[in-house]
Amino acid sequence: MTDQVFIEGLECQAVIGVFEWEKQIRQRLLIDLVIQWDNRPAAAADDYAHALCYDTVSKAVTALVEQQPHELVETVAEKIAALILERFGAPGVQVRVAKPGAVANASTVGVRIERRAS
């Protein structure tokens, strides 16, 4: 399938990091998603009921990221991928989690993963 739904620059405020000082504050994470999704049924019917709702996905991802602390952006990425595949039934997803300002000489650092439904 070549159809994709994307969400770029989803900003979340998360307790994220391995250092003790990081566990006491919220830091900004930026999340990009590329979700494999068959857009043909929604397009053919011009019907929202057949579309993947960007707002619903964004709210679910934000809640997941912000509800509990994590040490690693790798963990956050894996949890987001699992959410998209399981809750929304997507056949595949690419997840990019960026942590701006984490490294002094870089604008951002993070991870990018791609997962498929089993």
Short mmCIF file of N, CA and C in Angstrom, two decimals:
data_model
loop_
_atom_site.label_atom_id
_atom_site.label_comp_id
_atom_site.label_asym_id
_atom_site.label_seq_id
_atom_site.Cartn_x
_atom_site.Cartn_y
_atom_site.Cartn_z
N MET A 1 0.85 -1.18 0.00
CA MET A 1 0.00 0.00 0.00
C MET A 1 0.90 1.24 0.00
N THR A 2 0.52 2.22 -0.78
CA THR A 2 1.32 3.44 -0.83
C THR A 2 0.64 4.63 -0.17
N ASP A 3 -0.60 4.48 0.24
CA ASP A 3 -1.29 5.59 0.89
C ASP A 3 -0.71 5.82 2.29
N GLN A 4 -0.64 7.10 2.64
CA GLN A 4 -0.12 7.46 3.96
C GLN A 4 -0.92 8.62 4.53
N VAL A 5 -1.03 8.62 5.82
CA VAL A 5 -1.54 9.76 6.57
C VAL A 5 -0.37 10.22 7.43
N PHE A 6 -0.10 11.53 7.43
CA PHE A 6 1.03 12.00 8.22
C PHE A 6 0.64 13.09 9.19
N ILE A 7 1.37 13.13 10.29
CA ILE A 7 1.26 14.18 11.30
C ILE A 7 2.69 14.60 11.59
N GLU A 8 2.99 15.87 11.42
CA GLU A 8 4.36 16.36 11.62
C GLU A 8 4.41 17.40 12.72
N GLY A 9 5.45 17.31 13.53
CA GLY A 9 5.70 18.32 14.54
C GLY A 9 4.72 18.33 15.68
N LEU A 10 4.17 17.17 16.02
CA LEU A 10 3.26 17.09 17.16
C LEU A 10 4.08 17.34 18.43
N GLU A 11 3.75 18.39 19.13
CA GLU A 11 4.53 18.78 20.30
C GLU A 11 3.90 18.23 21.58
N CYS A 12 4.73 17.56 22.36
CA CYS A 12 4.30 17.01 23.65
C CYS A 12 5.25 17.49 24.73
N GLN A 13 4.74 17.68 25.91
CA GLN A 13 5.55 18.03 27.08
C GLN A 13 5.65 16.79 27.96
N ALA A 14 6.85 16.25 28.05
CA ALA A 14 7.00 14.95 28.71
C ALA A 14 8.08 14.99 29.78
N VAL A 15 7.91 14.13 30.77
CA VAL A 15 9.00 13.85 31.70
C VAL A 15 9.81 12.76 31.02
N ILE A 16 11.01 13.14 30.55
CA ILE A 16 11.81 12.24 29.74
C ILE A 16 13.29 12.44 30.04
N GLY A 17 13.99 11.36 30.31
CA GLY A 17 15.43 11.46 30.50
C GLY A 17 15.94 10.51 31.56
N VAL A 18 17.25 10.33 31.53
CA VAL A 18 17.90 9.40 32.46
C VAL A 18 18.52 10.10 33.66
N PHE A 19 18.71 11.40 33.57
CA PHE A 19 19.32 12.13 34.67
C PHE A 19 18.26 12.55 35.69
N GLU A 20 18.67 12.62 36.95
CA GLU A 20 17.72 12.95 38.02
C GLU A 20 17.04 14.30 37.79
N TRP A 21 17.79 15.29 37.31
CA TRP A 21 17.19 16.61 37.09
C TRP A 21 16.12 16.55 35.99
N GLU A 22 16.29 15.64 35.03
CA GLU A 22 15.30 15.51 33.95
C GLU A 22 13.99 14.90 34.46
N LYS A 23 14.10 14.14 35.52
CA LYS A 23 12.92 13.47 36.06
C LYS A 23 12.05 14.43 36.88
N GLN A 24 12.54 15.66 37.04
CA GLN A 24 11.81 16.65 37.82
C GLN A 24 11.14 17.72 36.96
N ILE A 25 11.36 17.65 35.65
CA ILE A 25 10.83 18.69 34.77
C ILE A 25 10.14 18.06 33.55
N ARG A 26 9.42 18.88 32.83
CA ARG A 26 8.84 18.46 31.55
C ARG A 26 9.70 19.05 30.43
N GLN A 27 9.94 18.23 29.42
CA GLN A 27 10.72 18.67 28.27
C GLN A 27 9.90 18.47 27.00
N ARG A 28 10.23 19.24 26.02
CA ARG A 28 9.52 19.21 24.75
C ARG A 28 10.01 18.05 23.88
N LEU A 29 9.07 17.27 23.39
CA LEU A 29 9.34 16.26 22.37
C LEU A 29 8.55 16.64 21.13
N LEU A 30 9.14 16.42 19.97
CA LEU A 30 8.45 16.63 18.70
C LEU A 30 8.30 15.29 18.02
N ILE A 31 7.08 14.99 17.61
CA ILE A 31 6.77 13.67 17.06
C ILE A 31 6.24 13.82 15.64
N ASP A 32 6.81 13.01 14.75
CA ASP A 32 6.34 12.92 13.37
C ASP A 32 5.84 11.49 13.15
N LEU A 33 4.70 11.38 12.51
CA LEU A 33 4.12 10.07 12.20
C LEU A 33 3.83 9.97 10.72
N VAL A 34 4.14 8.84 10.14
CA VAL A 34 3.72 8.50 8.78
C VAL A 34 3.01 7.15 8.92
N ILE A 35 1.70 7.18 8.73
CA ILE A 35 0.86 6.01 9.00
C ILE A 35 0.37 5.44 7.68
N GLN A 36 0.63 4.15 7.48
CA GLN A 36 0.09 3.47 6.31
C GLN A 36 -1.43 3.36 6.49
N TRP A 37 -2.18 3.83 5.48
CA TRP A 37 -3.63 3.84 5.61
C TRP A 37 -4.25 3.85 4.23
N ASP A 38 -5.22 3.02 4.01
CA ASP A 38 -5.91 2.98 2.73
C ASP A 38 -6.92 4.13 2.67
N ASN A 39 -6.57 5.17 1.94
CA ASN A 39 -7.42 6.36 1.85
C ASN A 39 -8.53 6.24 0.81
N ARG A 40 -8.53 5.17 0.03
CA ARG A 40 -9.51 5.03 -1.05
C ARG A 40 -10.96 5.01 -0.57
N PRO A 41 -11.30 4.26 0.49
CA PRO A 41 -12.71 4.26 0.92
C PRO A 41 -13.22 5.64 1.33
N ALA A 42 -12.40 6.40 2.05
CA ALA A 42 -12.81 7.74 2.46
C ALA A 42 -12.95 8.66 1.25
N ALA A 43 -11.99 8.57 0.32
CA ALA A 43 -12.04 9.42 -0.86
C ALA A 43 -13.22 9.09 -1.76
N ALA A 44 -13.48 7.81 -1.95
CA ALA A 44 -14.57 7.40 -2.84
C ALA A 44 -15.92 7.85 -2.31
N ALA A 45 -16.10 7.76 -0.99
CA ALA A 45 -17.39 8.13 -0.40
C ALA A 45 -17.42 9.59 0.07
N ASP A 46 -16.25 10.24 0.06
CA ASP A 46 -16.12 11.58 0.63
C ASP A 46 -16.74 11.60 2.02
N ASP A 47 -16.35 10.57 2.80
CA ASP A 47 -16.97 10.31 4.10
C ASP A 47 -15.92 10.19 5.19
N TYR A 48 -16.00 11.10 6.15
CA TYR A 48 -15.09 11.14 7.29
C TYR A 48 -15.06 9.82 8.07
N ALA A 49 -16.15 9.10 8.08
CA ALA A 49 -16.24 7.85 8.85
C ALA A 49 -15.23 6.81 8.36
N HIS A 50 -14.75 6.96 7.13
CA HIS A 50 -13.78 6.00 6.57
C HIS A 50 -12.35 6.51 6.65
N ALA A 51 -12.16 7.70 7.17
CA ALA A 51 -10.83 8.32 7.23
C ALA A 51 -10.18 8.07 8.59
N LEU A 52 -8.88 8.15 8.60
CA LEU A 52 -8.13 8.13 9.86
C LEU A 52 -8.12 9.57 10.38
N CYS A 53 -8.67 9.79 11.54
CA CYS A 53 -8.81 11.14 12.09
C CYS A 53 -7.50 11.62 12.70
N TYR A 54 -6.93 12.67 12.11
CA TYR A 54 -5.66 13.22 12.60
C TYR A 54 -5.78 13.68 14.04
N ASP A 55 -6.90 14.31 14.36
CA ASP A 55 -7.10 14.84 15.70
C ASP A 55 -7.15 13.72 16.74
N THR A 56 -7.88 12.66 16.45
CA THR A 56 -8.00 11.54 17.38
C THR A 56 -6.64 10.88 17.59
N VAL A 57 -5.89 10.68 16.52
CA VAL A 57 -4.56 10.10 16.62
C VAL A 57 -3.65 11.01 17.43
N SER A 58 -3.67 12.30 17.14
CA SER A 58 -2.81 13.26 17.84
C SER A 58 -3.10 13.29 19.34
N LYS A 59 -4.37 13.29 19.68
CA LYS A 59 -4.74 13.31 21.11
C LYS A 59 -4.32 12.02 21.80
N ALA A 60 -4.47 10.88 21.15
CA ALA A 60 -4.08 9.60 21.74
C ALA A 60 -2.56 9.54 21.96
N VAL A 61 -1.81 10.00 20.98
CA VAL A 61 -0.34 9.99 21.11
C VAL A 61 0.10 10.95 22.21
N THR A 62 -0.48 12.14 22.24
CA THR A 62 -0.13 13.12 23.28
C THR A 62 -0.42 12.56 24.67
N ALA A 63 -1.57 11.97 24.85
CA ALA A 63 -1.92 11.38 26.16
C ALA A 63 -0.93 10.29 26.55
N LEU A 64 -0.58 9.44 25.61
CA LEU A 64 0.37 8.36 25.88
C LEU A 64 1.72 8.92 26.32
N VAL A 65 2.22 9.91 25.61
CA VAL A 65 3.54 10.46 25.89
C VAL A 65 3.56 11.24 27.20
N GLU A 66 2.49 11.96 27.49
CA GLU A 66 2.49 12.86 28.64
C GLU A 66 2.00 12.22 29.93
N GLN A 67 1.39 11.04 29.87
CA GLN A 67 0.77 10.47 31.07
C GLN A 67 1.74 9.85 32.06
N GLN A 68 2.91 9.41 31.58
CA GLN A 68 3.87 8.80 32.51
C GLN A 68 5.28 9.12 32.08
N PRO A 69 6.21 9.14 33.04
CA PRO A 69 7.60 9.42 32.69
C PRO A 69 8.25 8.26 31.94
N HIS A 70 9.22 8.61 31.10
CA HIS A 70 10.03 7.63 30.38
C HIS A 70 11.48 8.07 30.46
N GLU A 71 12.38 7.14 30.43
CA GLU A 71 13.80 7.49 30.40
C GLU A 71 14.29 7.69 28.98
N LEU A 72 13.80 6.89 28.05
CA LEU A 72 14.37 6.87 26.70
C LEU A 72 13.36 7.27 25.62
N VAL A 73 13.83 8.02 24.63
CA VAL A 73 12.98 8.33 23.49
C VAL A 73 12.70 7.05 22.70
N GLU A 74 13.59 6.07 22.77
CA GLU A 74 13.36 4.78 22.12
C GLU A 74 12.10 4.11 22.66
N THR A 75 11.90 4.18 23.95
CA THR A 75 10.71 3.60 24.58
C THR A 75 9.46 4.33 24.12
N VAL A 76 9.53 5.65 24.08
CA VAL A 76 8.40 6.45 23.63
C VAL A 76 8.03 6.08 22.19
N ALA A 77 9.02 5.96 21.33
CA ALA A 77 8.76 5.62 19.92
C ALA A 77 8.08 4.26 19.80
N GLU A 78 8.57 3.27 20.54
CA GLU A 78 7.98 1.92 20.48
C GLU A 78 6.53 1.93 20.97
N LYS A 79 6.27 2.67 22.04
CA LYS A 79 4.90 2.73 22.58
C LYS A 79 3.95 3.43 21.60
N ILE A 80 4.43 4.46 20.95
CA ILE A 80 3.60 5.16 19.96
C ILE A 80 3.29 4.23 18.80
N ALA A 81 4.30 3.53 18.30
CA ALA A 81 4.09 2.60 17.18
C ALA A 81 3.06 1.54 17.55
N ALA A 82 3.19 0.97 18.74
CA ALA A 82 2.24 -0.06 19.18
C ALA A 82 0.82 0.51 19.26
N LEU A 83 0.68 1.72 19.77
CA LEU A 83 -0.63 2.37 19.85
C LEU A 83 -1.26 2.51 18.47
N ILE A 84 -0.51 3.01 17.51
CA ILE A 84 -1.03 3.24 16.17
C ILE A 84 -1.44 1.92 15.51
N LEU A 85 -0.61 0.91 15.67
CA LEU A 85 -0.90 -0.38 15.04
C LEU A 85 -2.09 -1.08 15.70
N GLU A 86 -2.14 -1.06 17.03
CA GLU A 86 -3.17 -1.80 17.75
C GLU A 86 -4.50 -1.04 17.83
N ARG A 87 -4.47 0.18 18.30
CA ARG A 87 -5.72 0.92 18.52
C ARG A 87 -6.38 1.36 17.22
N PHE A 88 -5.57 1.77 16.25
CA PHE A 88 -6.14 2.31 15.02
C PHE A 88 -6.12 1.31 13.87
N GLY A 89 -5.47 0.18 14.05
CA GLY A 89 -5.48 -0.87 13.04
C GLY A 89 -4.70 -0.54 11.78
N ALA A 90 -3.71 0.32 11.90
CA ALA A 90 -2.88 0.66 10.74
C ALA A 90 -1.97 -0.52 10.41
N PRO A 91 -1.72 -0.76 9.13
CA PRO A 91 -0.82 -1.87 8.77
C PRO A 91 0.65 -1.55 8.99
N GLY A 92 0.99 -0.28 9.09
CA GLY A 92 2.38 0.09 9.31
C GLY A 92 2.49 1.54 9.74
N VAL A 93 3.62 1.88 10.37
CA VAL A 93 3.82 3.25 10.85
C VAL A 93 5.31 3.55 10.95
N GLN A 94 5.65 4.78 10.62
CA GLN A 94 6.97 5.32 10.91
C GLN A 94 6.79 6.35 12.01
N VAL A 95 7.65 6.28 13.01
CA VAL A 95 7.57 7.20 14.14
C VAL A 95 8.93 7.86 14.31
N ARG A 96 8.92 9.18 14.40
CA ARG A 96 10.14 9.93 14.69
C ARG A 96 9.88 10.70 15.98
N VAL A 97 10.76 10.51 16.96
CA VAL A 97 10.67 11.24 18.22
C VAL A 97 11.95 12.05 18.37
N ALA A 98 11.80 13.37 18.42
CA ALA A 98 12.93 14.27 18.54
C ALA A 98 12.90 14.97 19.89
N LYS A 99 14.09 15.16 20.45
CA LYS A 99 14.24 15.84 21.74
C LYS A 99 15.13 17.07 21.53
N PRO A 100 14.49 18.20 21.16
CA PRO A 100 15.27 19.41 20.88
C PRO A 100 16.06 19.87 22.11
N GLY A 101 17.28 20.32 21.86
CA GLY A 101 18.08 20.87 22.94
C GLY A 101 18.78 19.84 23.82
N ALA A 102 18.64 18.58 23.52
CA ALA A 102 19.24 17.55 24.37
C ALA A 102 20.77 17.50 24.25
N VAL A 103 21.27 17.89 23.10
CA VAL A 103 22.71 17.93 22.86
C VAL A 103 23.06 19.37 22.48
N ALA A 104 24.04 19.92 23.16
CA ALA A 104 24.35 21.35 23.04
C ALA A 104 24.60 21.80 21.60
N ASN A 105 25.30 21.04 20.82
CA ASN A 105 25.68 21.48 19.47
C ASN A 105 24.76 20.98 18.38
N ALA A 106 23.60 20.45 18.73
CA ALA A 106 22.65 19.94 17.74
C ALA A 106 21.29 20.59 17.97
N SER A 107 20.58 20.87 16.90
CA SER A 107 19.26 21.46 17.07
C SER A 107 18.29 20.45 17.66
N THR A 108 18.47 19.18 17.31
CA THR A 108 17.64 18.14 17.90
C THR A 108 18.31 16.79 17.72
N VAL A 109 17.93 15.86 18.54
CA VAL A 109 18.37 14.46 18.44
C VAL A 109 17.16 13.59 18.68
N GLY A 110 17.25 12.32 18.32
CA GLY A 110 16.12 11.44 18.57
C GLY A 110 16.25 10.13 17.82
N VAL A 111 15.11 9.49 17.62
CA VAL A 111 15.07 8.21 16.93
C VAL A 111 13.96 8.20 15.89
N ARG A 112 14.14 7.35 14.91
CA ARG A 112 13.11 7.10 13.89
C ARG A 112 12.99 5.59 13.77
N ILE A 113 11.77 5.09 13.88
CA ILE A 113 11.53 3.65 13.74
C ILE A 113 10.41 3.41 12.74
N GLU A 114 10.38 2.21 12.22
CA GLU A 114 9.30 1.79 11.35
C GLU A 114 8.83 0.42 11.83
N ARG A 115 7.53 0.28 12.02
CA ARG A 115 6.96 -0.98 12.50
C ARG A 115 5.78 -1.36 11.63
N ARG A 116 5.55 -2.65 11.51
CA ARG A 116 4.43 -3.19 10.75
C ARG A 116 3.57 -4.06 11.67
N ALA A 117 2.28 -4.13 11.36
CA ALA A 117 1.38 -4.99 12.10
C ALA A 117 1.76 -6.44 11.85
N SER A 118 1.60 -7.26 12.86
CA SER A 118 1.95 -8.67 12.69
C SER A 118 0.76 -9.49 12.27
#
